[in-house]
CSV table of C-alpha atoms and ligand atoms in Angstrom, one decimal:
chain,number,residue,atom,x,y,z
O,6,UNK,CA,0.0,0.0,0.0
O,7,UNK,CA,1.2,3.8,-0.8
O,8,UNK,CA,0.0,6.9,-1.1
O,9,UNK,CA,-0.1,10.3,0.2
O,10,UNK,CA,-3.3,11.6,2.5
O,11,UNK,CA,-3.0,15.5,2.1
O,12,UNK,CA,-6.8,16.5,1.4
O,13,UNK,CA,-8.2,20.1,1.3
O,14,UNK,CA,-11.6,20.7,1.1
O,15,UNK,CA,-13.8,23.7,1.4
O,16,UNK,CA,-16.2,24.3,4.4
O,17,UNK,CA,-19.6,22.8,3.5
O,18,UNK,CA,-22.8,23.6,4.1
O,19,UNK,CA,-25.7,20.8,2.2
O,20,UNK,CA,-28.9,21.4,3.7
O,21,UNK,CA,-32.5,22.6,2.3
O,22,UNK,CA,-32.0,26.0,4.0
O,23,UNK,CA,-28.0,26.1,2.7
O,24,UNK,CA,-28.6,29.7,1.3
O,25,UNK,CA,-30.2,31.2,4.9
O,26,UNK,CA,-26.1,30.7,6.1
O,27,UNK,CA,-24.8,32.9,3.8
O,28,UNK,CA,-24.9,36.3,5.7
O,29,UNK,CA,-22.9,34.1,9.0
O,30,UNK,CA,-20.9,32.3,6.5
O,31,UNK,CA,-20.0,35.7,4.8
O,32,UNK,CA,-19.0,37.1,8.3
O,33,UNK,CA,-17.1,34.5,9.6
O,34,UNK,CA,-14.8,34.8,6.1
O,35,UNK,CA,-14.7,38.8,7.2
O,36,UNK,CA,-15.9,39.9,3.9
O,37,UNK,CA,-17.5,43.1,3.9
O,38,UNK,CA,-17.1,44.4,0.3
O,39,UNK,CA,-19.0,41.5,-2.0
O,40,UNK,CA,-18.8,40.8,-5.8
O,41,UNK,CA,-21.8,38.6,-7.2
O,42,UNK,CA,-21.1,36.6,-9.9
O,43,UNK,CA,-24.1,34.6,-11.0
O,44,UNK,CA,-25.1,32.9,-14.8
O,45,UNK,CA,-27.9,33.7,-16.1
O,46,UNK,CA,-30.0,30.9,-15.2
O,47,UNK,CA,-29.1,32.0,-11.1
O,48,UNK,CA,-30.0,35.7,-11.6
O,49,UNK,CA,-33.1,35.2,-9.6
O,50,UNK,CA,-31.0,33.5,-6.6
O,51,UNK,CA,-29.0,36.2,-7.1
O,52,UNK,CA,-31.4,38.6,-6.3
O,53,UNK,CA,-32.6,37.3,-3.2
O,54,UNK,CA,-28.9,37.3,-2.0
O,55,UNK,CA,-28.3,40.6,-3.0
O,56,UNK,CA,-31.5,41.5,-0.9
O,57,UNK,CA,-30.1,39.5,2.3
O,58,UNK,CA,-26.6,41.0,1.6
O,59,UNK,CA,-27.9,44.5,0.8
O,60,UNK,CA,-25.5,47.4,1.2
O,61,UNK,CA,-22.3,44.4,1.4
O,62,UNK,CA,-22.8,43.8,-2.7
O,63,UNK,CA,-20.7,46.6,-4.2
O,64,UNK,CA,-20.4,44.8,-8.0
O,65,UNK,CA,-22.4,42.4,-9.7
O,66,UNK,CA,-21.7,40.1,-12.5
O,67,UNK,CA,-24.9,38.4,-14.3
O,68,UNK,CA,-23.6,36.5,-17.4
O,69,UNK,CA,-21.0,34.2,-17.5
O,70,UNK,CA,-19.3,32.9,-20.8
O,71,UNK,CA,-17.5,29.2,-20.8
O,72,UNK,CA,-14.3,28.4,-19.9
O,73,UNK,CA,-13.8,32.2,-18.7
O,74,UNK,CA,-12.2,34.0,-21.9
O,75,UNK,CA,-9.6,36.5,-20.5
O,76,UNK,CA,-10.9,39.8,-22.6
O,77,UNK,CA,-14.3,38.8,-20.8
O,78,UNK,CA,-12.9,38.9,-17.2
O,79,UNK,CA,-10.1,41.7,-17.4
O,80,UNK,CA,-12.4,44.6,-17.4
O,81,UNK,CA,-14.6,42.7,-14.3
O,82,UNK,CA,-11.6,42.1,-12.3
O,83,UNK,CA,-10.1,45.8,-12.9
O,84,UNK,CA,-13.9,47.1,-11.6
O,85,UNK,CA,-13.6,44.5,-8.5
O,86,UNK,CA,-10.1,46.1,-7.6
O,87,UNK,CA,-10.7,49.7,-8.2
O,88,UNK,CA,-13.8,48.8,-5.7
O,89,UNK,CA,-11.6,46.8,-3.2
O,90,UNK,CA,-13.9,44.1,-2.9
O,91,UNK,CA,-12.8,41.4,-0.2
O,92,UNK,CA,-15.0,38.9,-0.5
O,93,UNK,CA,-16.6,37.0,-4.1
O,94,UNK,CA,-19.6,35.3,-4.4
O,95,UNK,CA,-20.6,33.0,-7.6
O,96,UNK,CA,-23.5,31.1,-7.8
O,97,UNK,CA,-24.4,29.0,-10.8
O,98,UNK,CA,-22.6,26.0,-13.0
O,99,UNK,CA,-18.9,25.7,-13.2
O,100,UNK,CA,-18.9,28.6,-15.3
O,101,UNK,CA,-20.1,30.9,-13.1
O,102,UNK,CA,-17.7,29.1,-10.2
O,103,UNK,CA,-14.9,29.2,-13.3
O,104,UNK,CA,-15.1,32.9,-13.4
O,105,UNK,CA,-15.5,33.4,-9.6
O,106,UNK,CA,-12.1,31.4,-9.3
O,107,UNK,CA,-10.8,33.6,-11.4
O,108,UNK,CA,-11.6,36.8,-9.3
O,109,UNK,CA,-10.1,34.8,-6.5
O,110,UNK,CA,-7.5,34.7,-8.1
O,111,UNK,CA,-6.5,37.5,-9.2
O,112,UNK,CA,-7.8,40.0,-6.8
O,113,UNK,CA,-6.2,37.4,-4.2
O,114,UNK,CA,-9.8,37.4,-2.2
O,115,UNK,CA,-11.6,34.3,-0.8
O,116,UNK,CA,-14.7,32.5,-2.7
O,117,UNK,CA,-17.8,31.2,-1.8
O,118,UNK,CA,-19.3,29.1,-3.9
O,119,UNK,CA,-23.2,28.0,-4.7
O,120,UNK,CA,-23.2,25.1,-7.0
O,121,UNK,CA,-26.5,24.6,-9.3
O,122,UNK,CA,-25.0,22.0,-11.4
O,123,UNK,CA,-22.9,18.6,-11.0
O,124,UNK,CA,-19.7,19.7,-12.2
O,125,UNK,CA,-18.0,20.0,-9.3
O,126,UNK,CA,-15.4,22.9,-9.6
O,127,UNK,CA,-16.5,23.9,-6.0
O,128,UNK,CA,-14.7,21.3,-4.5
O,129,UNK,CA,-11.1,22.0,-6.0
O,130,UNK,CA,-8.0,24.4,-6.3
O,131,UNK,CA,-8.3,24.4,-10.1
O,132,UNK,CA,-8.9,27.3,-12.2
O,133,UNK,CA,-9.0,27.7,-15.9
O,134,UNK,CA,-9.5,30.2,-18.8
O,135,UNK,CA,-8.9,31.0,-22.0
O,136,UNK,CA,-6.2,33.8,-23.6
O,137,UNK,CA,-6.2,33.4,-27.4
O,138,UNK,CA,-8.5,30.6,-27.7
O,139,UNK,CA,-6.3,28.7,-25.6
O,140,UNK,CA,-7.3,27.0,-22.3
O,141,UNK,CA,-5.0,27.5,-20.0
O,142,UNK,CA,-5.5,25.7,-16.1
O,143,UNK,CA,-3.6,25.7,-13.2
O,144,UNK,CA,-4.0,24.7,-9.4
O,145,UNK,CA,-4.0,27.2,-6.6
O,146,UNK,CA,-5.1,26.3,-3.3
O,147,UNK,CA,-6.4,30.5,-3.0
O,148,UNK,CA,-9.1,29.8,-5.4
O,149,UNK,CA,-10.6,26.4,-3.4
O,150,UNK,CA,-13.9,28.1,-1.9
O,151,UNK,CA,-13.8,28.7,1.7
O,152,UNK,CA,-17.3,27.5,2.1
O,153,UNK,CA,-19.9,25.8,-0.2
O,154,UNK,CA,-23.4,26.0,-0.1
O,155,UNK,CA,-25.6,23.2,-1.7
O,156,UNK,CA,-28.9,24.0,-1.3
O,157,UNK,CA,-30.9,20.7,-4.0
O,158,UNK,CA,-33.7,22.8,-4.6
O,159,UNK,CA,-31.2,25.1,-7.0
O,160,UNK,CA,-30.6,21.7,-9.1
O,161,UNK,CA,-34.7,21.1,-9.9
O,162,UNK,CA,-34.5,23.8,-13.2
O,163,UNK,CA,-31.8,21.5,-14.7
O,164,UNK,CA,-33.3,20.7,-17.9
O,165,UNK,CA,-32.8,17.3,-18.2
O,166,UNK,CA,-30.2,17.4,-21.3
O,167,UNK,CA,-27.7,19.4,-18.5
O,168,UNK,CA,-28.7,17.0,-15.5
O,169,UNK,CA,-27.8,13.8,-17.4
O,170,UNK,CA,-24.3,15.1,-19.0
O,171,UNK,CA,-23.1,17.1,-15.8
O,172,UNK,CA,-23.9,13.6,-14.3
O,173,UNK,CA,-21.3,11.7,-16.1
O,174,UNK,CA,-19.4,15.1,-16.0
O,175,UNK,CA,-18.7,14.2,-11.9
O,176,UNK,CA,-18.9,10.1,-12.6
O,177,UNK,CA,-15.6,11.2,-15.1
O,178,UNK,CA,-14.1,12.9,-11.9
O,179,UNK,CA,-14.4,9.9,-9.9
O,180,UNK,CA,-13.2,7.0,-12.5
O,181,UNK,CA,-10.1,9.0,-13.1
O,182,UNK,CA,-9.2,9.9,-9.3
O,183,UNK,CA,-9.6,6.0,-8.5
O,184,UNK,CA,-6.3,5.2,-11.0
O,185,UNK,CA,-4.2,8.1,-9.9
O,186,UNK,CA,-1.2,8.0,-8.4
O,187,UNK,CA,-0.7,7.3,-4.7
O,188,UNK,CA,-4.3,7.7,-4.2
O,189,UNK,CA,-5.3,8.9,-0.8
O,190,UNK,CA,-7.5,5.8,0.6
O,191,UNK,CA,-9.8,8.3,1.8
O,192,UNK,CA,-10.0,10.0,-1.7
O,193,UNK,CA,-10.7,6.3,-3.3
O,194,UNK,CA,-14.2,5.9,-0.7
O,195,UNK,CA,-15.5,9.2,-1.6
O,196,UNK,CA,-14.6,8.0,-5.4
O,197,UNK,CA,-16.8,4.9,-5.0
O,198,UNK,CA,-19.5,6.3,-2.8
O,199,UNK,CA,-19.9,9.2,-5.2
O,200,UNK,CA,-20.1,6.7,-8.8
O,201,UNK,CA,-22.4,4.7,-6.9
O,202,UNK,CA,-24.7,7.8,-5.9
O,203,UNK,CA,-24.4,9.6,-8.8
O,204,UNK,CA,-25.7,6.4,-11.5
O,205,UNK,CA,-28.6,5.8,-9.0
O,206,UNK,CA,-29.4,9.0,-8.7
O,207,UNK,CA,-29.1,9.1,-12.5
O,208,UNK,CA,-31.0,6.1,-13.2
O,209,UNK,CA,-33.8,7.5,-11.0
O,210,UNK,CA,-33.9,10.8,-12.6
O,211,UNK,CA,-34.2,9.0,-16.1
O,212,UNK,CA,-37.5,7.3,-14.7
O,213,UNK,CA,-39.1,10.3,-12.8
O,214,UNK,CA,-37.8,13.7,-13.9
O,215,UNK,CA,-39.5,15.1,-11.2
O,216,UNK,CA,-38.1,13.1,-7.8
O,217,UNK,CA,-36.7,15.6,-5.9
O,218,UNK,CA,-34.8,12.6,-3.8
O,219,UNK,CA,-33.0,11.7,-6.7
O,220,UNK,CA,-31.4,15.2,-7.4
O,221,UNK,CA,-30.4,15.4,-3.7
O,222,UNK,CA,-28.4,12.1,-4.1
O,223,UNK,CA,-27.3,13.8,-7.1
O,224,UNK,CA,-25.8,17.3,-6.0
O,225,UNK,CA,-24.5,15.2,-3.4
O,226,UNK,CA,-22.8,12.8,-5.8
O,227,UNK,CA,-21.5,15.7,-7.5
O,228,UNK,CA,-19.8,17.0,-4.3
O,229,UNK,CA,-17.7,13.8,-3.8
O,230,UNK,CA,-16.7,13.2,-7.4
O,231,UNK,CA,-15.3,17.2,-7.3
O,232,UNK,CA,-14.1,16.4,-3.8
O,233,UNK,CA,-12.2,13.4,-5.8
O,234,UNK,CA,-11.0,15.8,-9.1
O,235,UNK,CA,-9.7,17.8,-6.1
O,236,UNK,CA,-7.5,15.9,-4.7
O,237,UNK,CA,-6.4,13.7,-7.1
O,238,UNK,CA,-4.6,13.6,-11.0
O,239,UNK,CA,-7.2,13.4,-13.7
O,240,UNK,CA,-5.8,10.8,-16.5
O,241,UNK,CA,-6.1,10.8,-20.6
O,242,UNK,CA,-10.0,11.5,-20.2
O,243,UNK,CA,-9.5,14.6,-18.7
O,244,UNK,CA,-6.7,15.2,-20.9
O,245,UNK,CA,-8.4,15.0,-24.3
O,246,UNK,CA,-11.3,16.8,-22.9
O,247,UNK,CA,-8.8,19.7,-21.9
O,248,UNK,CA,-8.1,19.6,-25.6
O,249,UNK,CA,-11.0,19.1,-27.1
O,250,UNK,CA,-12.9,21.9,-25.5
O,251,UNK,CA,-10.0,24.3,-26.2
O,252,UNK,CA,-9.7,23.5,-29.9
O,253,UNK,CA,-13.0,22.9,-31.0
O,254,UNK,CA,-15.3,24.8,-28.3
O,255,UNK,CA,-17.0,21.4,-27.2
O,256,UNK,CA,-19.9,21.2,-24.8
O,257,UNK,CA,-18.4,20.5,-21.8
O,258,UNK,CA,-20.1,18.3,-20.2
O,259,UNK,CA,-21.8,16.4,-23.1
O,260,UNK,CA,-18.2,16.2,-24.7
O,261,UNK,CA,-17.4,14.4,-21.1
O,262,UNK,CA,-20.2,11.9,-21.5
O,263,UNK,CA,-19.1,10.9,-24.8
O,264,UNK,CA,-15.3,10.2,-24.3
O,265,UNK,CA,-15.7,8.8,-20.6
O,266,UNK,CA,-16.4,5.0,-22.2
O,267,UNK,CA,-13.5,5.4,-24.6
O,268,UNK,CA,-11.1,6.4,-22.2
O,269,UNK,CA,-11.6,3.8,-19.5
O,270,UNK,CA,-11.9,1.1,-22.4
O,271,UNK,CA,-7.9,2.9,-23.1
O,272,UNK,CA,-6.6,2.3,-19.4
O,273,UNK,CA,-9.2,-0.8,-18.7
O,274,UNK,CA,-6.2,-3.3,-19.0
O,275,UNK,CA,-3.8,-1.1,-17.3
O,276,UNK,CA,-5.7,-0.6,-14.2
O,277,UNK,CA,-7.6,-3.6,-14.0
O,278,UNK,CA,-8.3,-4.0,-10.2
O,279,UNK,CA,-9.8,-0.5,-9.8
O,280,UNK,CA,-11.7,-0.3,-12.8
O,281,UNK,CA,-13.7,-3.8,-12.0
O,282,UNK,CA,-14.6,-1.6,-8.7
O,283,UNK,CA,-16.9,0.4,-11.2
O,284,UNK,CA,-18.1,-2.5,-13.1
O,285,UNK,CA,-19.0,-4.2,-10.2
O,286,UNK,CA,-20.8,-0.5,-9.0
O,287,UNK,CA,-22.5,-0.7,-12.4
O,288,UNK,CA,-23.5,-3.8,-12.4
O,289,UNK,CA,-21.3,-4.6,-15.9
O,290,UNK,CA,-18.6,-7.1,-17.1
O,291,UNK,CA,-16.6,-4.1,-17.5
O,292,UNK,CA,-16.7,-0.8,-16.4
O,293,UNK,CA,-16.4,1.1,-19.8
O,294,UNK,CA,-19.3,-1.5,-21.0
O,295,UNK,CA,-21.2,0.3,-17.8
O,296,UNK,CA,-20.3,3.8,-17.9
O,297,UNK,CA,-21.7,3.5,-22.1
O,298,UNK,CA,-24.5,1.2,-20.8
O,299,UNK,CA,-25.6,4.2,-18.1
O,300,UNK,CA,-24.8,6.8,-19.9
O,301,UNK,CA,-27.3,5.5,-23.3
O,302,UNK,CA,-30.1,4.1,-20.4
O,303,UNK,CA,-30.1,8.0,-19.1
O,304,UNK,CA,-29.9,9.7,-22.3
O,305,UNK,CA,-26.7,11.4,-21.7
O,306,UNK,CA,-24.1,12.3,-24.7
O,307,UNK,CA,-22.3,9.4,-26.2
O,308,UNK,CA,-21.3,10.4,-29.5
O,309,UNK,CA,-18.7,13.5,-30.8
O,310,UNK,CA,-20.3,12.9,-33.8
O,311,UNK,CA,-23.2,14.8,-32.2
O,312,UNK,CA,-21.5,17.7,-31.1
O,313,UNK,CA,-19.9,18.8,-34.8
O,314,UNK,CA,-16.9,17.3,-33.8
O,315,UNK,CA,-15.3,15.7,-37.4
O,316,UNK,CA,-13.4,12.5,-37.5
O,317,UNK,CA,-10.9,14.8,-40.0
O,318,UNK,CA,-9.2,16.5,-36.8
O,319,UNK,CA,-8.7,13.6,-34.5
O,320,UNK,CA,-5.1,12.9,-35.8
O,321,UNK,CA,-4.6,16.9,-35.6
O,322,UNK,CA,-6.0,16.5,-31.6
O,323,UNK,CA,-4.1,13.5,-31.0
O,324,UNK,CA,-1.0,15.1,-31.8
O,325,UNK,CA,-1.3,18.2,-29.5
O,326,UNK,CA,-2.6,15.7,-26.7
O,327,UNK,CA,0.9,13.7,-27.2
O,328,UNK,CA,2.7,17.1,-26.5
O,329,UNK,CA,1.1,17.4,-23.1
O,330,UNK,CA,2.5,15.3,-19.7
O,331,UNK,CA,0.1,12.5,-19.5
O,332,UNK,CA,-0.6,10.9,-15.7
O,333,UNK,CA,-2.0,7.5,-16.7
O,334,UNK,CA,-1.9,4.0,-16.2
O,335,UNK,CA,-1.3,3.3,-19.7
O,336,UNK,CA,1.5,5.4,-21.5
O,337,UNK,CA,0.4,7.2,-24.6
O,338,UNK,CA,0.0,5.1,-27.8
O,339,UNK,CA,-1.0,7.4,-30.8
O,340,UNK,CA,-2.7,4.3,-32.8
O,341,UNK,CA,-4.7,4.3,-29.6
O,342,UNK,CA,-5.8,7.3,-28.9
O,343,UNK,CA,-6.9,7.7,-32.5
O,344,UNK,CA,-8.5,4.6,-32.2
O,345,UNK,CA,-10.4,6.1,-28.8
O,346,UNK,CA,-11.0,9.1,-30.6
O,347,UNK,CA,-13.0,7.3,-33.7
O,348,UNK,CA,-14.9,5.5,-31.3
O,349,UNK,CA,-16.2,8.0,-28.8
O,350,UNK,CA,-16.7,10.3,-32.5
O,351,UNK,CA,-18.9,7.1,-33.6
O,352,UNK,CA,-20.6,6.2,-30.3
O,353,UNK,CA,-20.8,2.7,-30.5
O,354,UNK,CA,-20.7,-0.3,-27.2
O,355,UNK,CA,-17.3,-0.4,-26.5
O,356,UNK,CA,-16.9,-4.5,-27.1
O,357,UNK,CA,-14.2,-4.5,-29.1
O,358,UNK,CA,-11.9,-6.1,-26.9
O,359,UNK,CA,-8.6,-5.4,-29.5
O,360,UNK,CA,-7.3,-2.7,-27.3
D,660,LIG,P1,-22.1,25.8,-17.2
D,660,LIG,O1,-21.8,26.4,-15.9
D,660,LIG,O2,-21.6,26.4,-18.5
D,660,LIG,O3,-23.7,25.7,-17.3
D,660,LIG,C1,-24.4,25.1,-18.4
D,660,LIG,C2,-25.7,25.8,-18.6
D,660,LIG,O4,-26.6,25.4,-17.6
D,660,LIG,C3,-25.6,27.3,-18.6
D,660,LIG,O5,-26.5,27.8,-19.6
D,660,LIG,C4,-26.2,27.7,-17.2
D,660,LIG,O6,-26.8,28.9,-17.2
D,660,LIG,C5,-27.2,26.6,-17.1
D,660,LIG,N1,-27.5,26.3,-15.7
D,660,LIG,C6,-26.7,26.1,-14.6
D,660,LIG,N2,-27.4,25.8,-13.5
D,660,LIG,C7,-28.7,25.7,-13.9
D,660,LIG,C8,-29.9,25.4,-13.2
D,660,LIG,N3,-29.9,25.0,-11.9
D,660,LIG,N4,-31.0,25.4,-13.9
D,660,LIG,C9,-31.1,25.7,-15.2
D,660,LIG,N5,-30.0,26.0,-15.9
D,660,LIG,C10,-28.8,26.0,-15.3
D,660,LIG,O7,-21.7,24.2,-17.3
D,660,LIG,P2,-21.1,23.2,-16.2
D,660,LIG,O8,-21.1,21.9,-16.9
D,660,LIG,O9,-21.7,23.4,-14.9
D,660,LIG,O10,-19.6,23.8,-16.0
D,660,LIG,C11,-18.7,23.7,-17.1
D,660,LIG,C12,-17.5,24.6,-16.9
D,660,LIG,O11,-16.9,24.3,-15.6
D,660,LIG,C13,-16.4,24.4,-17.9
D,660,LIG,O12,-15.8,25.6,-18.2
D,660,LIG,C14,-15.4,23.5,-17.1
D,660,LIG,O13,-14.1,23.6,-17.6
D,660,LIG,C15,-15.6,24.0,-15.7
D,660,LIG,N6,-15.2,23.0,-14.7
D,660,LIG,C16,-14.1,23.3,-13.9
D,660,LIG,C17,-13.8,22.4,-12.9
D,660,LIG,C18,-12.6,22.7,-12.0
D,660,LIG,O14,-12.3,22.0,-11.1
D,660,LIG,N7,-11.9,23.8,-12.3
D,660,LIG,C19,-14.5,21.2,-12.7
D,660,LIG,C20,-15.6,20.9,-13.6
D,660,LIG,C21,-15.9,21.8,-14.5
């Protein structure tokens, strides 16, 4: 046995009532001068915070763009310091947490984050954006929220297209903590406990769209499998994702759904024993066999060919992956990785068992 225990995690709050903490949680961080960063589909939370905080909001922010484009954020984080705000608040998907990171980061003030989808950038030190149409990321522990508020009812307006990919968004978090080096024991339980939540949680969704019980199990799914992206190194899925949605603009989430088969199918020999842990979750002979299995039952993205991604630039991706430093149990194999490439473009049961 080896690995390294040496978890962070953000102060969390998960209750119905989450949101009616935020004035204490606010004080006890000692901000006084609040920026609100919200998407669009959170102005109305918004609002309602900005009544509770009143006269502590001194900017808000109400539209977000993806993956946090640097001529987007400049003029937002020159207002913020001009204003000397202390403290920043986002609310919304990982976009909205994305740009609230950012503002974190750069105006080297604490966040607070309110989650409304599964992605699960609350939980970690990661930040990314884009300069140039190039997205850059990074880890600094200054941008892991100080606390986290999940409050479910936020989740019910998830259409169900967005509920079922940001699903297999955190499942992706968790399959690739549970082969990464010198995984924290710890980390590998919450990995586990937050595949097995988030697929029933998923599975029950796909039957009732309306069970409340199910999107509870689900935000708290989500906050295990970013608790697990947190503290842990994300593999060749996470990798080709990266460069995916810097190169072509890909969903993110659905572009997560589609590869996640693919790229366990890649490691499935090289990390045998912890990959038959999600099989066995799933209830599969194999876990990429599962993870296509759940993600078609659900109705969740399993094609590139669906998000106008071509097959004519997978040997133009696969080269700038190769020029990345890849954390993986298998090394990379260019005939592979095209080969994964074709076959999360195409979609099809990953049975193929030439890998
Ligand atoms: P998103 O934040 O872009 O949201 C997708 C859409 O859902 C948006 O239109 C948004 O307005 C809407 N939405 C959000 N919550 C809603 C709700 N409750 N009801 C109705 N509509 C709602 O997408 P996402 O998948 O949450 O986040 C993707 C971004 O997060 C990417 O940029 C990704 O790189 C980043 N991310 C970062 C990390 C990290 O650790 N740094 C982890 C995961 C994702």
């Amino acid at each position: 046995m080896e690995f390294i225990h040496d978890t962070r995690t953000p102060r969390v709050i998960f209750a119905d009532n989450a949101l009616s903490h935020l004035k204490d949680e606010v004080t006890k961080i000692g901000g006084s001068k609040v920026v609100l960063v919200c998407d669009e589909s959170a102005r109305s939370v918004a609002e309602t915070i900005a009544e509770e905080l009143n006269n502590l909001i001194r900017q808000k922010v109400d539209h977000v763009v993806m993956h946090v484009p640097d001529d987007f954020t400049e003029p937002i984080i020159a207002l913020a310091k001009n204003l000397g705000i202390d403290i920043v608040i986002a609310v919304g998907g990982g976009s909205a947490t994305g740009l609230g990171k950012i503002l974190a980061l750069e105006c080297r003030i604490p966040l607070l984050a309110i989650p409304t989808t599964y992605a699960g950038s609350e939980m970690t030190p990661i930040w990314g954006r884009t300069k140039n149409n190039i997205k850059l990321t990074g880890t600094d522990h200054s941008v892991l929220p100080k606390v986290v508020l999940y409050q479910p009812n936020l989740t019910y307006t998830l259409p169900q297209s967005i509920s079922v990919n940001s699903g297999m968004n955190a499942i992706a978090h968790a399959v690739e903590s549970l082969y990464s080096p010198k995984l924290s024991p710890l980390v590998e339980l919450a990995a586990l406990e937050g595949i097995s939540v988030m697929a029933s949680g998923l599975r029950k969704l796909a039957q009732n769209f309306e069970d409340q019980s199910a999107r509870e199990e689900l935000f708290y799914g989500s906050m295990l499998c970013g608790f697990t992206l947190g503290n842990s190194k994300m593999g060749i899925h996470h990798k080709i994702c990266h460069t995916l949605g810097g190169m072509f603009n890909l969903p993110h989430a659905p572009m997560h759904s589609a590869v996640l088969p693919y790229a366990v199918k890649y490691n499935e020999k090289f990390a045998q024993s912890q990959l038959a842990k999600v099989a066995n979750i799933l209830g599969s002979e194999t876990a990429s066999q599962g993870l296509w299995d759940l993600s078609t039952e659900i109705g969740a993205e399993y094609a590139l060919k669906n998000l106008q991604f071509s097959e004519a630039d997978i040997e133009n991706a696969t080269q700038v992956i190769s020029s990345q430093v890849l954390v993986n149990p298998r090394p990379f194999e260019h005939d592979f990785v095209v080969k994964l490439l074709k076959a999360a473009n195409n979609g099809t049961r990953p049975d193929d068992e030439s890998w």
